[in-house]
Short mmCIF file of C-alpha atoms and ligand atoms in Angstrom, two decimals:
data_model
loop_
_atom_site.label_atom_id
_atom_site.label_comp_id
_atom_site.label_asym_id
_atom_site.label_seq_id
_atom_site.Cartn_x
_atom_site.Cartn_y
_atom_site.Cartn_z
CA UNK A 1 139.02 88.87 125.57
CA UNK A 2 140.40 91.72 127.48
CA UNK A 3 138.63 95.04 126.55
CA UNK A 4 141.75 97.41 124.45
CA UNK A 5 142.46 100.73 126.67
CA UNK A 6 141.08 103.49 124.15
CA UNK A 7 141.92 106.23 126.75
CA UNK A 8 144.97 107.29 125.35
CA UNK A 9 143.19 108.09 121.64
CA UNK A 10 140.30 109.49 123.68
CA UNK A 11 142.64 111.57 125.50
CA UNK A 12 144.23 112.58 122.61
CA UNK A 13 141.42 113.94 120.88
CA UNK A 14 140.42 116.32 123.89
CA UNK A 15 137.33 114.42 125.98
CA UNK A 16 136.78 114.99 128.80
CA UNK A 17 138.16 111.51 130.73
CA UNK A 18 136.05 111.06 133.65
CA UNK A 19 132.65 112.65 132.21
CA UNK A 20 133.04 109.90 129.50
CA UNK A 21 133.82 106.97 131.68
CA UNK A 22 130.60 108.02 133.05
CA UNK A 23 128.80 108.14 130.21
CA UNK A 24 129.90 104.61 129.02
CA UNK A 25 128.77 102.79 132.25
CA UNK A 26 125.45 104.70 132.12
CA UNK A 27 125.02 103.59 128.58
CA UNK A 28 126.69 99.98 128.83
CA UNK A 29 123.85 99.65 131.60
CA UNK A 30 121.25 101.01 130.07
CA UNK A 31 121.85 98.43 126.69
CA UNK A 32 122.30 95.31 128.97
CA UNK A 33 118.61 96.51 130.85
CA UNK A 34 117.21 97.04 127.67
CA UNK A 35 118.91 95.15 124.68
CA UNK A 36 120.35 92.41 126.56
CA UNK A 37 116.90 91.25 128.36
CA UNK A 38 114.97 90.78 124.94
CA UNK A 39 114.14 87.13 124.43
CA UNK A 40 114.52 85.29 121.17
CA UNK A 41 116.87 87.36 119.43
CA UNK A 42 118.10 86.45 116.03
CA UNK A 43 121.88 85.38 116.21
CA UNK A 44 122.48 87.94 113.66
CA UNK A 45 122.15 91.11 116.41
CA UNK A 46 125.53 90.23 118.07
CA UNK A 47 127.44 91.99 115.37
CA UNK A 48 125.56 94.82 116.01
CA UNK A 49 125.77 94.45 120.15
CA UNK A 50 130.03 94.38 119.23
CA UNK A 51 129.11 97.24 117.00
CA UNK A 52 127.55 99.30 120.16
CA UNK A 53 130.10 98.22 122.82
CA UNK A 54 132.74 99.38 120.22
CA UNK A 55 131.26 102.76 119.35
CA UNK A 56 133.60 104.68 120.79
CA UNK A 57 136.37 102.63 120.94
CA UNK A 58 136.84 100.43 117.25
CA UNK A 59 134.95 102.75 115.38
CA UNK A 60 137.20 105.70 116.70
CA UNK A 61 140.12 103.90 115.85
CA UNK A 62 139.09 103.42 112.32
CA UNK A 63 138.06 106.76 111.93
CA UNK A 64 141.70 108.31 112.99
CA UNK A 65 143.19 105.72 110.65
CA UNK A 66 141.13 106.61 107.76
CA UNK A 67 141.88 110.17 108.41
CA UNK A 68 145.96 109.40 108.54
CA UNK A 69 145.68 107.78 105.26
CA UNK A 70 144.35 111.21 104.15
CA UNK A 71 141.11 110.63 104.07
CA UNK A 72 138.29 112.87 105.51
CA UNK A 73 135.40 112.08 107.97
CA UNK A 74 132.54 115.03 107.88
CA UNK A 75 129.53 114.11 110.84
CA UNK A 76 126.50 115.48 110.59
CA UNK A 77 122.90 115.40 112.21
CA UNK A 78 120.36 115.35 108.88
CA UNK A 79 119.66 112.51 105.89
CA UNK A 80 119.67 115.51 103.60
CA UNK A 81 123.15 115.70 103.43
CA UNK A 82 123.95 113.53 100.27
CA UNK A 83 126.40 110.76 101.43
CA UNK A 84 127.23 109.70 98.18
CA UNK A 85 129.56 113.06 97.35
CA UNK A 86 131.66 112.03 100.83
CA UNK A 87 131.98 108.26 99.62
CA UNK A 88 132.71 108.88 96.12
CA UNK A 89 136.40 111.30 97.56
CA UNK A 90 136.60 108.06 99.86
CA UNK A 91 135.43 110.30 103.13
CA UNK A 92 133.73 108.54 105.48
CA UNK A 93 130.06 110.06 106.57
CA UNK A 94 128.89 109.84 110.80
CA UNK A 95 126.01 110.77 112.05
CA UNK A 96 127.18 112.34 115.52
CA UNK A 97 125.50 112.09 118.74
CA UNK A 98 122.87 113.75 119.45
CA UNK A 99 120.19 110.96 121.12
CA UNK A 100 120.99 111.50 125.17
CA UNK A 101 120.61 113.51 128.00
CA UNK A 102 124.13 114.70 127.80
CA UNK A 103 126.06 117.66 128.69
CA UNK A 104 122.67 119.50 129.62
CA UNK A 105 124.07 121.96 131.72
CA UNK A 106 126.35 123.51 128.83
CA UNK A 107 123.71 123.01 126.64
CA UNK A 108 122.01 125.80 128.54
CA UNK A 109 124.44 128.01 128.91
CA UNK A 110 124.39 129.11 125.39
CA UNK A 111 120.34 127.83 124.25
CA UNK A 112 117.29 128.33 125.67
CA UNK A 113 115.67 125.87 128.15
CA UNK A 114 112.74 125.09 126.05
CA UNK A 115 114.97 124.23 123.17
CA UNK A 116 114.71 120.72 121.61
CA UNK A 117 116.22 117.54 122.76
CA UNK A 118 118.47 116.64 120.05
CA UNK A 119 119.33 120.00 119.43
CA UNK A 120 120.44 120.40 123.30
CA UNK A 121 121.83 116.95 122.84
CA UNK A 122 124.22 117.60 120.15
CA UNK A 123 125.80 120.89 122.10
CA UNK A 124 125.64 119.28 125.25
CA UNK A 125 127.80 116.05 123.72
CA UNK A 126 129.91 119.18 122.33
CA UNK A 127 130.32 121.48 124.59
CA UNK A 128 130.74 118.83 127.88
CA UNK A 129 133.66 117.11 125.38
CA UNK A 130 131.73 113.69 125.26
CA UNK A 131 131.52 113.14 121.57
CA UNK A 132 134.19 111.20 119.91
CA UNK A 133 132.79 111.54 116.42
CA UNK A 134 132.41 114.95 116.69
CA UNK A 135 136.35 115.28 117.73
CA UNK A 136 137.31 112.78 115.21
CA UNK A 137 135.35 114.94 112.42
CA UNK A 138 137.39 117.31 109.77
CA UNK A 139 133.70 119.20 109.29
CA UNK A 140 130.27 118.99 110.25
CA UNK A 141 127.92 119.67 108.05
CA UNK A 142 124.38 121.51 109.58
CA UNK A 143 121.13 122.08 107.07
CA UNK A 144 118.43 124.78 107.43
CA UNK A 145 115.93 121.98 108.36
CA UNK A 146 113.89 123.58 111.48
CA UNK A 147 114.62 127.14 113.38
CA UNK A 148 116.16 125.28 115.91
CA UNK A 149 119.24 123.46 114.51
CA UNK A 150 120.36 126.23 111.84
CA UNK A 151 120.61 128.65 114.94
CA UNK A 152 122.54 126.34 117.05
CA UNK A 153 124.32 125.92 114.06
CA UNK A 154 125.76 129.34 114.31
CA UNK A 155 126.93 128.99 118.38
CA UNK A 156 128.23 124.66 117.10
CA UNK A 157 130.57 126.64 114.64
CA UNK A 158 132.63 129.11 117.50
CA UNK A 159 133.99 125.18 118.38
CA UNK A 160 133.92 123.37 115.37
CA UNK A 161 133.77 124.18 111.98
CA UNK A 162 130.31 123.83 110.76
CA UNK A 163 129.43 123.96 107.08
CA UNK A 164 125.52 124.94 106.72
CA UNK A 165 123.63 123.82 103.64
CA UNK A 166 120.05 125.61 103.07
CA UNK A 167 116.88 123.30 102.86
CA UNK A 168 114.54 124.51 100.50
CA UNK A 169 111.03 124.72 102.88
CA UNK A 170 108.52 124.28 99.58
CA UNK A 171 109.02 121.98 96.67
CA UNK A 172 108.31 123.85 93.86
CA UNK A 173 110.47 124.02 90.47
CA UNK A 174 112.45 126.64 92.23
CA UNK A 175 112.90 125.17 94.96
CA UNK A 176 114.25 122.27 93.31
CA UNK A 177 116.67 125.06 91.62
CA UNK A 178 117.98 126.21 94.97
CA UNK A 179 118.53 122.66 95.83
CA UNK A 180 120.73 121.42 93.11
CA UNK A 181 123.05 124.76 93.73
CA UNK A 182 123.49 123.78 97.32
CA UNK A 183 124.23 120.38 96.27
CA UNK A 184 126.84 121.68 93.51
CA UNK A 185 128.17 123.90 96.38
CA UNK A 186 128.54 121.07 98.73
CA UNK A 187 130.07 119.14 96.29
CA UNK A 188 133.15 122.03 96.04
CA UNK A 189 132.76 122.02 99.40
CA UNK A 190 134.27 118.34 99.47
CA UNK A 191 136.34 118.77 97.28
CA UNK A 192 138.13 121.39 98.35
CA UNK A 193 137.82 119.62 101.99
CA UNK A 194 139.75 116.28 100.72
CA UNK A 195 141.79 117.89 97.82
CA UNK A 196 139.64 115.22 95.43
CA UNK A 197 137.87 115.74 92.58
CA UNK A 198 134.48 113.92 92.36
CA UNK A 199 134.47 112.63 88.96
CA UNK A 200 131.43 110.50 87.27
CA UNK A 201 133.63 107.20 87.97
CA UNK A 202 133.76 107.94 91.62
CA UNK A 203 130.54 109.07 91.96
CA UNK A 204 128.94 106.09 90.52
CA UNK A 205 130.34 103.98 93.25
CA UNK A 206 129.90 106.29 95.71
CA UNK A 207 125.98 106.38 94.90
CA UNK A 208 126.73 102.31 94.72
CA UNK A 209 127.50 102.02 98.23
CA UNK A 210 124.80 104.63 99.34
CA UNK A 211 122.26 103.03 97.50
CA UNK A 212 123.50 98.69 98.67
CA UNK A 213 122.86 100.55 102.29
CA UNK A 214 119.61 101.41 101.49
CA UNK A 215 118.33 98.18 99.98
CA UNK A 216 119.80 96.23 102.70
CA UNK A 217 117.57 97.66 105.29
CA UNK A 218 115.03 97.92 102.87
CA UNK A 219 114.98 94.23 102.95
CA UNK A 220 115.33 93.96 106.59
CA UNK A 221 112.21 96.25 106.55
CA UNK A 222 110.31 94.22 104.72
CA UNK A 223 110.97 91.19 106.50
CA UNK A 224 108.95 92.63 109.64
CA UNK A 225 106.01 92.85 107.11
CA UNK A 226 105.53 88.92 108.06
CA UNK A 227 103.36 87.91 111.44
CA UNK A 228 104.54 87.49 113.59
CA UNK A 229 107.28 89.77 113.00
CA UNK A 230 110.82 87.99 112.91
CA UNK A 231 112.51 90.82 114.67
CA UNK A 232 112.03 93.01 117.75
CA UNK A 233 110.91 97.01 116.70
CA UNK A 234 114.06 97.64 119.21
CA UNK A 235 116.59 95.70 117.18
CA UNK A 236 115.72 96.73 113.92
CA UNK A 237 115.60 100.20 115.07
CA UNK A 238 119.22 99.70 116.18
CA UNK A 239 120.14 98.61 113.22
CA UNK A 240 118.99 101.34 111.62
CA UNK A 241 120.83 103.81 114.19
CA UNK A 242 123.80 101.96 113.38
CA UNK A 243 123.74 102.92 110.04
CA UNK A 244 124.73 106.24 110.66
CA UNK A 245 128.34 105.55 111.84
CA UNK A 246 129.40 102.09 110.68
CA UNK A 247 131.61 101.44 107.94
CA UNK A 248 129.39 100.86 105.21
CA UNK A 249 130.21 97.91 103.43
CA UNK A 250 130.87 95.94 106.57
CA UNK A 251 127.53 97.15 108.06
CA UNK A 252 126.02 96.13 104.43
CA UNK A 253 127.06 92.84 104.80
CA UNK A 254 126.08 92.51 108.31
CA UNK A 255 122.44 93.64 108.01
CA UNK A 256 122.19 90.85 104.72
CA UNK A 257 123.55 87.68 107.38
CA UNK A 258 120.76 89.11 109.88
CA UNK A 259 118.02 89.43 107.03
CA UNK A 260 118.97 85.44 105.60
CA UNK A 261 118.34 84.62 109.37
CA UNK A 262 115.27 86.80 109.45
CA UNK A 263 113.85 85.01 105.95
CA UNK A 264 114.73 81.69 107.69
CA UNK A 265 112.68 82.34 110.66
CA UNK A 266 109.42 83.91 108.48
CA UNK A 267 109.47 80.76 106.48
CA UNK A 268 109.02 78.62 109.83
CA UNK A 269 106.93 80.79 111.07
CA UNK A 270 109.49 81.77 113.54
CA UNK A 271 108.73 85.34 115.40
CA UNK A 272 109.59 87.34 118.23
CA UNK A 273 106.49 87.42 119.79
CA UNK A 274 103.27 85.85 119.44
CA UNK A 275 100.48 86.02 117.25
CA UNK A 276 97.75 88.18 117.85
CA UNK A 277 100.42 90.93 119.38
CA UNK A 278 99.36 94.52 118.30
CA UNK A 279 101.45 96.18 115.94
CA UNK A 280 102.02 99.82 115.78
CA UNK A 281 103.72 102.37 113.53
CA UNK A 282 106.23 104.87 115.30
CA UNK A 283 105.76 107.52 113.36
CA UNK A 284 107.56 111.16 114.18
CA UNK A 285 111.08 112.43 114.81
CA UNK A 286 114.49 110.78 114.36
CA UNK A 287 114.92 108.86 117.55
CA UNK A 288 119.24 108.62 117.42
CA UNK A 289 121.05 106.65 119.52
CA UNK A 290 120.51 105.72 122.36
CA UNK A 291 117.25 107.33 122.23
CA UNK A 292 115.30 103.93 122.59
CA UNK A 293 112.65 105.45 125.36
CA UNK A 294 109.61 105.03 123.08
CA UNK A 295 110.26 101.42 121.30
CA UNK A 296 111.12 99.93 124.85
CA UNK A 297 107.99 101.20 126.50
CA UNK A 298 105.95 99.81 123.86
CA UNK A 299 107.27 96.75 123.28
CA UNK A 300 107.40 96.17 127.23
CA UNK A 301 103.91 96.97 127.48
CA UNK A 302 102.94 93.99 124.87
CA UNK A 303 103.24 95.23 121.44
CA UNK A 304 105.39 95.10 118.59
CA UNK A 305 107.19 97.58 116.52
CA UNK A 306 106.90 96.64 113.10
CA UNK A 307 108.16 100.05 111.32
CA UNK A 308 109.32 103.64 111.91
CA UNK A 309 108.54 106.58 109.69
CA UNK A 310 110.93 109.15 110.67
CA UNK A 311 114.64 109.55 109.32
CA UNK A 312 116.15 106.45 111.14
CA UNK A 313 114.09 104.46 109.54
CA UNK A 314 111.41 104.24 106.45
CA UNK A 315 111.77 108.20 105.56
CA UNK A 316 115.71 108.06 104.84
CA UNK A 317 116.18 104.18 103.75
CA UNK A 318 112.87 104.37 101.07
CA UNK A 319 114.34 105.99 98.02
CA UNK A 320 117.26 105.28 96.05
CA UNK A 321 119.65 107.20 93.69
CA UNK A 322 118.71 106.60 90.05
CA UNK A 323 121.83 104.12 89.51
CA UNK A 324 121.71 104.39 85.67
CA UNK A 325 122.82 107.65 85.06
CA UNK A 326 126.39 107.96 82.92
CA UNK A 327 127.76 111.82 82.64
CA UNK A 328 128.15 113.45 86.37
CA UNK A 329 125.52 116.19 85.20
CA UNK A 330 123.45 113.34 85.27
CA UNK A 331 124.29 111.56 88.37
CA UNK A 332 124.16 114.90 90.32
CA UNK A 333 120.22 115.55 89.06
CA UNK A 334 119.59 111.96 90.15
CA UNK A 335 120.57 112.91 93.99
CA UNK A 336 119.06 116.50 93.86
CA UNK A 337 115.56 114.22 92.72
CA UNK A 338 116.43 111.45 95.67
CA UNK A 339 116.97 113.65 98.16
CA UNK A 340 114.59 116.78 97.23
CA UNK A 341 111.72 113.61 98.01
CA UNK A 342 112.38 113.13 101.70
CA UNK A 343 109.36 114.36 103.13
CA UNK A 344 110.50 116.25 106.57
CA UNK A 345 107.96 117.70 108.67
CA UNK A 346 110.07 121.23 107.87
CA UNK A 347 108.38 121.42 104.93
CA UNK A 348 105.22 122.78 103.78
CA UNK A 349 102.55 121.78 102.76
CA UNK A 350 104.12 118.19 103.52
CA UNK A 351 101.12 115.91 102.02
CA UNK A 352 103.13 113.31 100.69
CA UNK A 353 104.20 112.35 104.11
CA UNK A 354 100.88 111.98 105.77
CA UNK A 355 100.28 109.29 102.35
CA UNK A 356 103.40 107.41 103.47
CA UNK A 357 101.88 107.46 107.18
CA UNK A 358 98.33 105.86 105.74
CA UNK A 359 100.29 103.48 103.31
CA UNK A 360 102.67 102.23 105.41
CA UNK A 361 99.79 101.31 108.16
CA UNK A 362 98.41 99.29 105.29
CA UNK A 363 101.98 97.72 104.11
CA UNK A 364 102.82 97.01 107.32
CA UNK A 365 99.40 95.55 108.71
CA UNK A 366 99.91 98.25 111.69
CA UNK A 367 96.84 97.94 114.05
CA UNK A 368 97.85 101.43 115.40
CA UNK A 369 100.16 104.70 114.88
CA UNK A 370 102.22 106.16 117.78
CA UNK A 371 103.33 109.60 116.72
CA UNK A 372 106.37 110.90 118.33
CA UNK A 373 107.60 114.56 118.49
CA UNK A 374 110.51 115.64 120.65
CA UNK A 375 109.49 117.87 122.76
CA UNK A 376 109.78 121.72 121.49
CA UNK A 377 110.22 120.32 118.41
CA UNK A 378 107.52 122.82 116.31
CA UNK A 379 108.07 121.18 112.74
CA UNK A 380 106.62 117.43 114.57
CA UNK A 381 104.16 118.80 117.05
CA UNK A 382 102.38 120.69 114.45
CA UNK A 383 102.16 118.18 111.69
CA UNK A 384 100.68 115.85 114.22
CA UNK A 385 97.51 117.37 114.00
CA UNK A 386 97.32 116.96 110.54
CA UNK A 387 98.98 113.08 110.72
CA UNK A 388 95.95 112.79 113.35
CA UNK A 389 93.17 114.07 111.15
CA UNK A 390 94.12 112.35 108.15
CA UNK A 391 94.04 108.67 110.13
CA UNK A 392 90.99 109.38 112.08
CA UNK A 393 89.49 109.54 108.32
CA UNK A 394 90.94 106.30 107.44
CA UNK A 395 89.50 104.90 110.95
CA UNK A 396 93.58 104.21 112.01
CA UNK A 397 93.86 104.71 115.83
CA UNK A 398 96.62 107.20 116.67
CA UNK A 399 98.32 108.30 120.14
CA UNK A 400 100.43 111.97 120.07
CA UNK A 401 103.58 111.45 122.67
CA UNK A 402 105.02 114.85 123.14
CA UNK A 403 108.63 113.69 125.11
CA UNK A 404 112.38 114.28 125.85
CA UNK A 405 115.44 112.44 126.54
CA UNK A 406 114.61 112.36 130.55
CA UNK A 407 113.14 109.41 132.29
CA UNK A 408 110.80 111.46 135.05
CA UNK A 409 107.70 110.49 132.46
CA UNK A 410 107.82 107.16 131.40
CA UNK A 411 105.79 105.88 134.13
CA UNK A 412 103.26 108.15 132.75
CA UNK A 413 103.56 107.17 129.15
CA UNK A 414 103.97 103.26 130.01
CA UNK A 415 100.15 104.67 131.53
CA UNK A 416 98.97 106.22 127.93
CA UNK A 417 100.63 103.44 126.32
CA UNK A 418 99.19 100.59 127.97
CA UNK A 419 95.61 102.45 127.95
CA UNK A 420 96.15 103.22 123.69
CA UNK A 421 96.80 99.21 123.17
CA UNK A 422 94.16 98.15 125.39
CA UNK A 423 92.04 100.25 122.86
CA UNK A 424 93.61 98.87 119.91
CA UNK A 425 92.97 95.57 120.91
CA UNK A 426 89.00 96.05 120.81
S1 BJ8 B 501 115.13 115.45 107.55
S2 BJ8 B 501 113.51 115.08 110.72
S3 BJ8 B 501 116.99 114.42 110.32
S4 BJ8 B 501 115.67 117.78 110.13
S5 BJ8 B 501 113.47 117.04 116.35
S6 BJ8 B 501 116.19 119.13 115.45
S7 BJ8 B 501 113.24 118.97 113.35
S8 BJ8 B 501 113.20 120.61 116.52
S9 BJ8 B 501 115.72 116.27 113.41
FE1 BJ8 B 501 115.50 115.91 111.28
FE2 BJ8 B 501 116.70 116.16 108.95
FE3 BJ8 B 501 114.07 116.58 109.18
FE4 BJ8 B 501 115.04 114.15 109.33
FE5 BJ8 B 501 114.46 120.32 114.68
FE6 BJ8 B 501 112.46 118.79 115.42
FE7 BJ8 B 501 114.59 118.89 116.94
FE8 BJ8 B 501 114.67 117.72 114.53
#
């Protein structure tokens, strides 16, 4: 089938043509080299391939439609901003792109060199006009998370409207009090946004849809619990990138075909790779797409991914949304208690996230932890110490990768990689 010409809507919502022609052969290629070459992949991926090769072209297009139908479509760059309160006014949520190497040079001009990766990411896909979602966006929505973002936040907003909530940095009672105000004020926010009001009838489904996301890659997340693992660390990381922009209930029903394959496969005894194949936790920052540097060094250096605790993966998919709450007072606590759980490395003192670390090792029969900070990224960096401490107690081997979006190291890591694994192996 002949690919659709999308430059017209591109043009139309102000990229910049030739910089993103660019951009799609360097990431069509870079998918084929390391998607494309995986053997034994579960039939169920090649919605999810169509999904990738139509990420800025299908997707796009349903995104302007939504939005002529009056709808709204806010992006944003954190899982603490509560979904459900977008799908309940029948918005549509993105994550926007922030995972590449892009638009460096602009980046610079208005942050500091030795500024995070995603950060520099996000204003680079901005400011070099190379992010479709972000154009396609009514409002973006920024959090207080680390120093980093909610400054950047303040030089995103002379080009786009950004809407900043503040993330409580302690979890005390009054923290918890600060929270639920930013939530109520997010929720005028949207509503004031989409001209809706978000009433306990919406709501509920909205928190529906949020929550059937959740389970579904809850289940696919359990399925790599099985040796050998039915499912590549790199696809089910995908998958769980995907999940930022797709339209949910489609994506919903997509990851439940792939997860009947997936049981299908664990019942024969069916895996990716064979048994015996060390199995490590990537443990760290959000690695967005097409930030899939770490997963493909590892699992090209004879290992298996078998989970991720960061925020595309285990940290944003584990909790739900109390479901059975009736008057919206009610269904409002339930999100401030869902969401005041994630356990982000910008907060302190962050000890429930160094349990999830040692009980997902166990859950997951991980032979070994790879912790991953971007580089500059203080909230990550730091906490690894702790995350390092805490397994050498439990006897859990653990590697600290300190990395960016560039390529000039990974002959380097592919080094410490290969070196960690022979170690793991005994
Ligand atoms: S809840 S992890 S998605 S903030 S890597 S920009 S922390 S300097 S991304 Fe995150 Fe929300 Fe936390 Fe998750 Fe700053 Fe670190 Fe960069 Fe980061």
């Amino acid at each position: 089938m002949e690919k659709k010409d999308y430059r017209p809507m591109w043009k139309e919502l102000g990229l910049n043509l030739e910089g993103h022609d660019q951009l799609l052969n360097v990431l069509g290629q870079a998918y084929k080299d390391i998607y494309m070459k995986q053997e034994n992949r579960p039939r169920g991926m090649q919605y999810f391939d169509f999904v990738i090769s139509e990420a800025h072209g299908l997707r796009i297009e349903e995104l302007m439609e939504t939005r002529k139908k009056g709808n709204k479509v806010i992006g944003t760059f954190c899982v603490y901003v509560p979904e459900e309160l977008i799908l309940a006014v029948g918005g549509t949520c993105v994550g926007l792109c922030a995972g590449a190497e892009i638009g460096i040079d602009e980046a610079e001009k208005v942050l500091p060199r030795n500024t995070c990766a995603l950060i520099k990411s996000f204003m680079g896909f901005k400011l070099a006009g190379l992010c479709p979602y972000i154009q396609a966006s009514d409002l973006v929505v920024g959090e207080t998370t680390c120093d980093g973002k909610k400054k950047a936040y303040e030089i995103l907003n002379d080009y786009k409207e950004t809407y900043v909530m503040e993330i409580p940095q302690m979890k005390t009672e009054r923290d918890r009090a600060l929270w639920r105000g930013e939530i109520i004020q997010f929720k005028e926010k949207v509503e004031e946004l989409t001209g809706r009001k978000i009433t306990a009838e919406n709501l509920k489904e909205g928190i529906k849809i949020a929550n059937d996301k959740r389970r579904a890659l809850q289940r696919l997340s359990a399925l790599r619990k099985a040796i050998p693992s039915p499912i590549s660390g790199l696809d089910a990381l995908l998958v769980n990138q995907i999940a930022f922009y797709d339209d949910p209930l489609r994506f919903i029903k997509a990851v439940n075909d792939l997860c009947d394959e997936l049981e299908e496969r664990v019942k024969k005894g069916i895996g990716v790779i064979k048994n015996g194949t060390p199995r490590i936790l990537v443990s760290g920052s959000p690695m967005a797409v097409p930030n899939w540097k770490i997963p493909f060094i590892i699992e090209t250096s004879g290992a298996i991914v078998v989970a991720e605790e960061s925020c595309v993966g285990e940290r944003s998919t584990r909790d739900l949304v109390e479901e059975s709450r009736e008057t919206l007072e009610e269904m409002i606590d339930a999100i401030v208690d869902r969401y005041f759980k994630i356990d982000c490395a910008c907060f302190t003192p962050n000890q429930e996230r160094l349990d999830h670390i040692v009980d997902l090792v166990k859950e997951f029969k991980a032979d070994g932890v790879i912790h991953y900070s971007i580089q500059f990224c203080t909230p990550y960096t730091v906490e690894a110490y702790k995350v390092e401490k805490t397994l050498q107690q439990k006897g859990i081997p653990m590697l600290k990768i300190e990395t960016d979006y560039g390529m000039e190291d990974v002959g380097q890591l592919k080094t410490r990689i290969e070196a960690f694994l022979e170690m793991v192996r005994g």
